[in-house]
């Protein structure tokens, strides 16, 4: 069998396969012979049908089936022997004039190749690795929140200064309808907060969204709008009061400390502040790592340009999934996934260049650590190794979980590689500064 590749460009080729009769005739003859005793044709007894009639009735279908088997096996072996790094799978070229009665049969398959490129992990960059610190203002606000949360709640009929007010923000035209509880101190305009004093359950207050809060991002929580809307949202909303509550702050005493962290863990206000600082800065560190990963992805995609077999992939996407897509739908899907594909190729290349491999032990260790972290969140601090190993075994028996966790292990190693090689700038900031940087403001 003659198989060759015809290059279209660096990432698109056509595999041309010439299949001579010797590759399929023997198997076709064998199948015809097996069919002879079973063939039924009107006018002949079963098993007595002349060979010529059997070949006429079944021969072409058998030939097509056997040739396709030969072609698929040869195509798979060829791709393996040539070590082709493909994107997608080969697509047969449609030939409206294909002649199955010909002796030599020629098949063509379009293929998309992964681009060849190198990555300079030490390229100059302006990426910042944020270290987010909880300042006194943040910690004091957290303490006030805790005192309020664990304080005594008293329902009111009329709003007084310092009360929380629950109700519904609404603007039908802007698609806003969200029930929430508002701390009146959150309003940027203190006169607005005072205007709520004296209001009763059932009263409706009209508010302007522009400048409603000192931080526009709070509109995302209170009005349930997207980040894209927060800075230019300038409409009037109504707030219908349906509940008023007063809170008598909880005392900062040992009873509260034990309730928060367990007996004897925290024994003073200073220790409380230190504990809050420790806990929230751990949370900040996770968010900072997530931002760093996003920034690294954006930088590497922008800094490593290469050609993709885009038209081939759009065509391949039409039949790659469970649902057949139209050319327009496939183009939309390609645009949606192109950036992810580019980073996947970059990620693989970077790890290969640095001889970094993902082992099953890496996966087990990562999974065990994730499970321990989840247990800690639910207050289980004394999990035994045997207990954790049992959960790890159950999790890793699920192939979907293995795939998901493997992707996270790869991302973690990739991030560490970038930090080691690219040396991003470390910058210490407050949480408010970090939020501003995260949203590019």
Coordinates of C-alpha atoms in Angstrom, one line a residue:
X1 CA 0.0 0.0 0.0
X2 CA 1.3 3.4 -0.9
X3 CA 0.8 6.1 1.7
X4 CA 2.2 9.7 1.5
X5 CA 1.6 13.1 2.9
X6 CA 1.1 16.2 0.9
X7 CA 1.9 19.4 2.8
X8 CA -0.6 22.3 2.4
X9 CA 1.2 24.5 4.9
X10 CA 3.0 24.1 8.2
X11 CA -0.1 22.9 10.1
X12 CA -2.3 21.4 7.3
X13 CA -1.6 18.3 5.3
X14 CA -3.4 15.6 3.3
X15 CA -2.7 11.9 3.7
X16 CA -3.1 10.2 0.4
X17 CA -3.6 6.4 0.5
X18 CA -3.6 4.1 -2.6
X19 CA -5.2 0.8 -1.8
X20 CA -4.4 -1.9 -4.4
X21 CA -6.6 -5.1 -4.8
X22 CA -4.2 -7.3 -2.9
X23 CA -5.0 -5.4 0.3
X24 CA -8.6 -6.4 0.3
X25 CA -9.5 -9.0 -2.4
X26 CA -8.6 -12.0 -0.2
X27 CA -10.9 -11.0 2.6
X28 CA -13.7 -10.0 0.2
X29 CA -13.4 -13.5 -1.4
X30 CA -13.5 -15.1 2.0
X31 CA -16.6 -13.2 3.0
X32 CA -18.4 -14.1 -0.3
X33 CA -17.6 -17.8 0.3
X34 CA -19.1 -17.5 3.8
X35 CA -22.2 -15.9 2.3
X36 CA -22.7 -18.5 -0.4
X37 CA -24.5 -21.1 1.8
X38 CA -26.7 -18.5 3.4
X39 CA -27.6 -16.4 0.3
X40 CA -31.3 -16.3 -0.7
X41 CA -32.3 -15.1 -4.2
X42 CA -35.8 -15.6 -5.6
X43 CA -35.9 -18.6 -7.9
X44 CA -33.0 -20.4 -6.2
X45 CA -32.9 -22.7 -3.2
X46 CA -31.0 -21.5 -0.2
X47 CA -27.3 -22.4 -0.7
X48 CA -27.8 -23.0 -4.5
X49 CA -27.5 -19.4 -5.7
X50 CA -24.9 -19.0 -8.4
X51 CA -21.7 -17.2 -7.3
X52 CA -22.2 -14.4 -9.8
X53 CA -25.6 -13.5 -8.3
X54 CA -24.2 -13.6 -4.8
X55 CA -21.4 -11.3 -5.8
X56 CA -23.8 -9.0 -7.6
X57 CA -26.2 -8.8 -4.6
X58 CA -23.6 -8.6 -1.7
X59 CA -20.2 -8.0 -3.3
X60 CA -20.1 -4.2 -3.3
X61 CA -21.3 -3.8 0.3
X62 CA -18.7 -6.4 1.5
X63 CA -16.0 -4.7 -0.6
X64 CA -16.8 -1.3 1.0
X65 CA -16.8 -2.8 4.5
X66 CA -13.5 -4.6 4.1
X67 CA -11.8 -1.7 2.3
X68 CA -12.8 0.6 5.1
X69 CA -11.3 -1.8 7.7
X70 CA -8.0 -1.9 5.8
X71 CA -8.0 1.9 5.4
X72 CA -8.7 2.7 9.1
X73 CA -6.1 0.2 10.3
X74 CA -3.5 1.5 7.8
X75 CA -4.3 5.1 8.7
X76 CA -3.9 4.4 12.5
X77 CA -0.6 2.6 12.0
X78 CA 0.7 5.3 9.6
X79 CA 0.0 8.1 12.1
X80 CA 1.7 6.1 14.9
X81 CA 4.8 5.2 12.8
X82 CA 5.2 8.8 11.6
X83 CA 4.6 10.1 15.1
X84 CA 2.3 12.7 13.9
X85 CA 1.1 15.2 16.5
X86 CA -2.4 15.9 15.4
X87 CA -5.1 18.3 16.5
X88 CA -8.4 16.7 16.1
X89 CA -8.7 13.5 14.0
X90 CA -8.3 12.9 10.3
X91 CA -11.2 13.9 8.1
X92 CA -11.9 12.0 4.9
X93 CA -12.1 14.2 1.8
X94 CA -15.4 13.9 0.1
X95 CA -15.1 12.7 -3.6
X96 CA -18.5 12.8 -5.3
X97 CA -17.0 10.8 -8.2
X98 CA -15.4 8.1 -6.2
X99 CA -15.6 4.7 -8.0
X100 CA -15.9 1.7 -5.8
X101 CA -15.7 -0.6 -8.9
X102 CA -12.1 0.5 -9.6
X103 CA -9.3 -1.9 -8.8
X104 CA -6.9 0.6 -7.1
X105 CA -8.8 2.8 -4.7
X106 CA -7.4 6.2 -3.6
X107 CA -8.4 7.8 -0.3
X108 CA -7.5 11.3 1.0
X109 CA -7.6 12.5 4.6
X110 CA -7.2 16.1 5.8
X111 CA -5.2 16.4 9.0
X112 CA -4.4 19.3 11.3
X113 CA -0.9 19.3 12.9
X114 CA 0.1 20.8 16.2
X115 CA 2.4 23.8 15.5
X116 CA 6.1 23.6 16.2
X117 CA 7.4 26.3 18.5
X118 CA 9.6 27.0 21.5
X119 CA 8.9 28.9 24.7
X120 CA 11.1 31.3 26.4
X121 CA 10.0 31.0 30.0
X122 CA 12.5 33.7 31.1
X123 CA 11.1 36.3 28.7
X124 CA 10.7 39.8 30.2
X125 CA 7.3 40.3 31.7
X126 CA 5.4 42.8 33.9
X127 CA 3.4 40.2 35.8
X128 CA 2.9 40.9 39.5
X129 CA 2.7 38.2 42.2
X130 CA 0.5 39.8 44.8
X131 CA 1.0 39.2 48.5
X132 CA -2.3 40.4 50.1
X133 CA -2.1 41.6 53.7
X134 CA -5.0 42.3 56.0
X135 CA -4.5 45.7 57.5
X136 CA -6.0 47.0 60.8
X137 CA -9.0 48.6 59.0
X138 CA -9.9 45.2 57.4
X139 CA -9.3 43.3 60.7
X140 CA -11.4 45.7 62.7
X141 CA -14.2 45.5 60.1
X142 CA -14.1 41.7 60.4
X143 CA -14.3 41.9 64.2
X144 CA -17.3 44.2 63.9
X145 CA -18.9 41.8 61.5
X146 CA -18.4 38.9 63.9
X147 CA -19.8 40.8 66.8
X148 CA -22.9 41.6 64.7
X149 CA -23.2 38.1 63.4
X150 CA -23.1 36.6 66.9
X151 CA -24.9 39.4 68.7
X152 CA -28.5 39.4 69.7
X153 CA -31.0 40.1 66.9
X154 CA -34.1 42.1 67.6
X155 CA -36.8 42.6 65.0
X156 CA -38.1 46.2 64.6
X157 CA -41.0 47.8 62.9
X158 CA -39.3 51.2 62.3
X159 CA -35.8 51.8 61.0
X160 CA -33.4 53.3 63.5
X161 CA -29.7 54.3 63.1
X162 CA -27.4 51.3 63.0
X163 CA -30.2 48.9 61.9
X164 CA -29.9 46.4 59.1
X165 CA -32.7 46.6 56.5
X166 CA -33.8 43.7 54.3
X167 CA -35.8 44.1 51.2
X168 CA -35.9 43.9 47.4
X169 CA -33.9 46.1 45.0
X170 CA -35.9 46.3 41.7
X171 CA -35.8 47.9 38.3
X172 CA -37.9 45.9 35.7
X173 CA -36.4 47.7 32.7
X174 CA -32.8 47.0 33.8
X175 CA -33.7 43.4 34.8
X176 CA -32.9 44.0 38.5
X177 CA -34.8 42.1 41.1
X178 CA -32.8 40.9 44.2
X179 CA -33.7 40.4 47.8
X180 CA -30.8 41.2 50.2
X181 CA -30.0 42.7 53.5
X182 CA -28.3 46.1 53.6
X183 CA -26.1 47.6 56.3
X184 CA -27.0 51.2 56.0
X185 CA -23.4 52.2 56.8
X186 CA -22.4 50.7 53.4
X187 CA -24.1 53.6 51.5
X188 CA -21.5 56.1 50.3
X189 CA -23.9 59.0 51.0
X190 CA -24.4 59.2 54.8
X191 CA -27.5 61.5 54.2
X192 CA -29.0 58.6 52.2
X193 CA -28.4 56.3 55.2
X194 CA -30.1 58.8 57.5
X195 CA -33.1 59.0 55.1
X196 CA -34.0 55.4 56.0
X197 CA -34.4 56.3 59.7
X198 CA -38.1 56.4 60.4
X199 CA -39.1 54.2 57.5
X200 CA -41.4 51.2 58.2
X201 CA -41.9 47.7 56.8
X202 CA -43.6 48.0 53.4
X203 CA -42.2 51.4 52.7
X204 CA -40.5 51.9 49.3
X205 CA -37.4 54.0 48.8
X206 CA -36.0 55.1 45.5
X207 CA -32.2 55.1 45.0
X208 CA -29.8 56.0 42.3
X209 CA -27.3 53.2 41.5
X210 CA -24.5 55.7 40.5
X211 CA -22.3 56.2 43.5
X212 CA -24.6 54.2 45.7
X213 CA -21.6 52.5 47.3
X214 CA -18.0 53.7 47.7
X215 CA -17.0 50.6 45.9
X216 CA -19.1 50.0 42.8
X217 CA -18.3 46.3 43.0
X218 CA -20.8 46.1 45.8
X219 CA -23.5 46.5 43.2
X220 CA -22.7 42.9 42.1
X221 CA -23.7 41.6 45.5
X222 CA -26.6 43.9 46.3
X223 CA -28.2 44.2 42.9
X224 CA -27.0 40.9 41.4
X225 CA -25.5 42.6 38.3
X226 CA -22.4 41.5 36.4
X227 CA -19.0 43.1 36.7
X228 CA -19.3 44.4 33.2
X229 CA -22.3 46.5 34.3
X230 CA -21.1 48.0 37.6
X231 CA -19.2 51.0 36.5
X232 CA -21.7 52.4 33.9
X233 CA -24.9 51.4 35.7
X234 CA -26.8 54.6 36.2
X235 CA -30.5 53.8 36.8
X236 CA -33.0 54.4 39.6
X237 CA -34.0 51.4 41.6
X238 CA -36.7 50.9 44.3
X239 CA -36.0 49.2 47.6
X240 CA -39.0 47.7 49.2
X241 CA -38.4 47.2 53.0
X242 CA -39.7 43.9 54.3
X243 CA -37.7 43.4 57.5
X244 CA -35.8 45.6 60.0
X245 CA -33.4 44.2 62.5
X246 CA -31.3 45.6 65.2
X247 CA -28.2 43.9 66.5
X248 CA -26.7 44.1 70.0
X249 CA -23.0 43.4 69.3
X250 CA -21.6 40.2 71.0
X251 CA -19.0 40.8 73.7
X252 CA -15.4 40.0 72.9
X253 CA -15.0 37.4 75.6
X254 CA -13.8 33.9 76.0
X255 CA -17.2 32.4 75.3
X256 CA -17.2 34.0 71.9
X257 CA -13.6 33.1 71.2
X258 CA -14.3 29.4 72.0
X259 CA -17.4 29.4 69.9
X260 CA -15.4 30.8 66.9
X261 CA -12.3 28.7 67.1
X262 CA -12.7 26.0 69.7
X263 CA -11.8 25.9 73.4
X264 CA -8.6 27.7 74.3
X265 CA -7.4 28.5 70.7
X266 CA -7.9 32.2 71.2
X267 CA -7.7 33.8 74.6
X268 CA -7.6 37.6 74.0
X269 CA -8.6 40.3 71.6
X270 CA -5.0 40.6 70.4
X271 CA -5.0 36.8 69.7
X272 CA -8.3 37.2 68.0
X273 CA -6.9 39.8 65.6
X274 CA -3.8 37.6 65.0
X275 CA -6.0 34.6 64.2
X276 CA -8.3 36.6 61.9
X277 CA -5.2 38.0 60.1
X278 CA -3.7 34.5 59.7
X279 CA -7.0 33.0 58.4
X280 CA -8.0 35.7 55.9
X281 CA -4.4 36.0 54.5
X282 CA -4.6 32.3 53.7
X283 CA -7.7 33.0 51.8
X284 CA -6.1 36.0 50.1
X285 CA -3.1 33.8 49.1
X286 CA -5.5 31.4 47.2
X287 CA -7.1 34.3 45.4
X288 CA -3.7 35.8 44.6
X289 CA -2.5 32.4 43.1
X290 CA -5.7 32.3 41.0
X291 CA -5.0 35.8 39.6
X292 CA -1.4 34.9 39.0
X293 CA -2.4 31.9 37.0
X294 CA -4.8 33.9 34.9
X295 CA -2.1 36.6 34.3
X296 CA 0.4 33.9 33.4
X297 CA -1.9 32.3 30.9
X298 CA -2.7 35.7 29.3
X299 CA 1.0 36.6 29.1
X300 CA 2.1 33.2 27.6
X301 CA -0.7 33.3 25.0
X302 CA 0.1 36.8 24.0
X303 CA 3.9 36.2 24.0
X304 CA 3.9 33.0 22.0
X305 CA 2.3 33.4 18.6
X306 CA 1.9 30.4 16.4
X307 CA -0.4 29.2 13.6
X308 CA -3.2 26.8 14.2
X309 CA -5.1 24.7 11.6
X310 CA -8.2 26.8 12.3
X311 CA -10.3 26.0 9.2
X312 CA -9.6 22.3 9.6
X313 CA -10.5 22.4 13.3
X314 CA -13.8 24.3 12.5
X315 CA -14.7 21.6 10.0
X316 CA -13.7 18.8 12.5
X317 CA -15.8 20.4 15.3
X318 CA -18.9 19.9 13.1
X319 CA -18.9 16.2 13.7
X320 CA -16.6 15.8 16.8
X321 CA -19.3 15.9 19.4
X322 CA -22.6 14.1 20.1
X323 CA -24.5 16.8 18.3
X324 CA -23.7 17.7 14.6
X325 CA -23.0 21.4 14.3
X326 CA -23.6 23.7 11.4
X327 CA -20.5 25.5 10.0
X328 CA -21.7 28.7 11.8
X329 CA -22.1 26.9 15.2
X330 CA -18.7 25.2 14.7
X331 CA -17.0 28.6 14.0
X332 CA -18.5 30.0 17.2
X333 CA -17.4 27.0 19.2
X334 CA -13.9 27.3 17.8
X335 CA -13.7 31.0 18.7
X336 CA -14.8 30.1 22.2
X337 CA -12.2 27.4 22.7
X338 CA -9.2 28.7 20.7
X339 CA -7.5 30.5 23.6
X340 CA -7.8 27.4 25.8
X341 CA -6.3 25.3 23.0
X342 CA -3.4 27.7 22.6
X343 CA -2.6 27.6 26.3
X344 CA -2.9 23.8 26.4
X345 CA -0.3 23.6 23.7
X346 CA 1.9 26.1 25.5
X347 CA 1.5 24.3 28.7
X348 CA 2.5 21.0 27.2
X349 CA 5.5 22.5 25.5
X350 CA 6.7 24.3 28.6
X351 CA 6.6 21.2 30.7
X352 CA 8.3 19.1 28.0
X353 CA 11.1 21.7 27.6
X354 CA 11.7 21.6 31.3
X355 CA 11.4 17.8 31.5
X356 CA 8.5 18.0 34.0
X357 CA 6.3 15.0 34.1
X358 CA 3.1 14.3 36.0
X359 CA 3.2 11.0 38.0
X360 CA 0.5 9.1 39.7
X361 CA 2.2 9.9 43.0
X362 CA 1.9 13.6 42.2
X363 CA -1.8 13.0 41.6
X364 CA -2.3 11.1 44.9
X365 CA -0.4 13.7 46.9
X366 CA -2.4 16.6 45.4
X367 CA -5.7 14.8 46.0
X368 CA -4.8 14.0 49.6
X369 CA -3.9 17.6 50.3
X370 CA -7.1 18.8 48.7
X371 CA -9.1 16.4 50.8
X372 CA -7.4 17.5 54.0
X373 CA -8.1 21.1 53.2
X374 CA -11.8 20.3 52.7
X375 CA -11.9 18.5 56.0
X376 CA -10.3 21.4 57.8
X377 CA -13.0 23.7 56.3
X378 CA -15.6 21.5 58.0
X379 CA -13.8 21.5 61.3
X380 CA -12.2 18.0 61.0
X381 CA -8.6 18.5 62.1
X382 CA -7.7 15.0 63.2
X383 CA -8.2 12.9 60.0
X384 CA -5.9 9.9 60.0
X385 CA -3.6 9.0 57.0
X386 CA -5.6 5.8 56.6
X387 CA -8.9 7.7 56.4
X388 CA -7.6 10.2 53.9
X389 CA -6.0 7.4 51.8
X390 CA -9.3 5.6 51.6
X391 CA -11.1 8.7 50.3
X392 CA -8.2 9.3 47.8
X393 CA -8.6 5.8 46.5
X394 CA -12.4 6.3 46.0
X395 CA -11.9 9.6 44.3
X396 CA -9.2 8.3 41.9
X397 CA -11.4 5.4 40.9
X398 CA -13.6 7.9 39.0
X399 CA -12.1 8.7 35.6
X400 CA -13.8 12.1 35.4
X401 CA -12.3 13.1 38.8
X402 CA -8.8 11.8 37.7
X403 CA -9.0 14.0 34.6
X404 CA -10.2 17.1 36.5
X405 CA -7.5 16.6 39.2
X406 CA -4.8 15.9 36.7
X407 CA -5.5 19.2 35.0
X408 CA -5.2 20.9 38.4
X409 CA -1.8 19.2 39.1
X410 CA -0.6 20.3 35.6
X411 CA -1.7 23.9 36.3
X412 CA 0.0 23.9 39.7
X413 CA 3.3 22.6 38.2
X414 CA 3.0 25.1 35.4
X415 CA 2.5 28.0 37.8
X416 CA 5.5 26.9 39.9
X417 CA 7.6 26.6 36.7
X418 CA 6.7 30.2 35.7
X419 CA 7.5 31.5 39.2
X420 CA 10.9 29.8 39.1
X421 CA 11.8 30.8 35.6
X422 CA 10.1 34.0 34.9
X423 CA 10.6 35.6 38.3
X424 CA 7.4 37.7 38.4
X425 CA 7.5 40.9 40.5
X426 CA 6.3 40.4 44.1
X427 CA 4.2 43.2 45.5
X428 CA 2.6 43.5 48.9
X429 CA -0.9 45.1 48.9
X430 CA -4.0 45.6 50.9
X431 CA -7.1 43.6 50.0
X432 CA -8.8 46.7 48.5
X433 CA -5.7 47.3 46.3
X434 CA -5.8 43.7 45.3
X435 CA -9.4 43.9 44.3
X436 CA -8.7 47.0 42.2
X437 CA -5.8 45.2 40.5
X438 CA -7.9 42.1 39.9
X439 CA -10.5 44.0 38.0
X440 CA -7.9 46.1 36.2
X441 CA -8.8 49.4 37.9

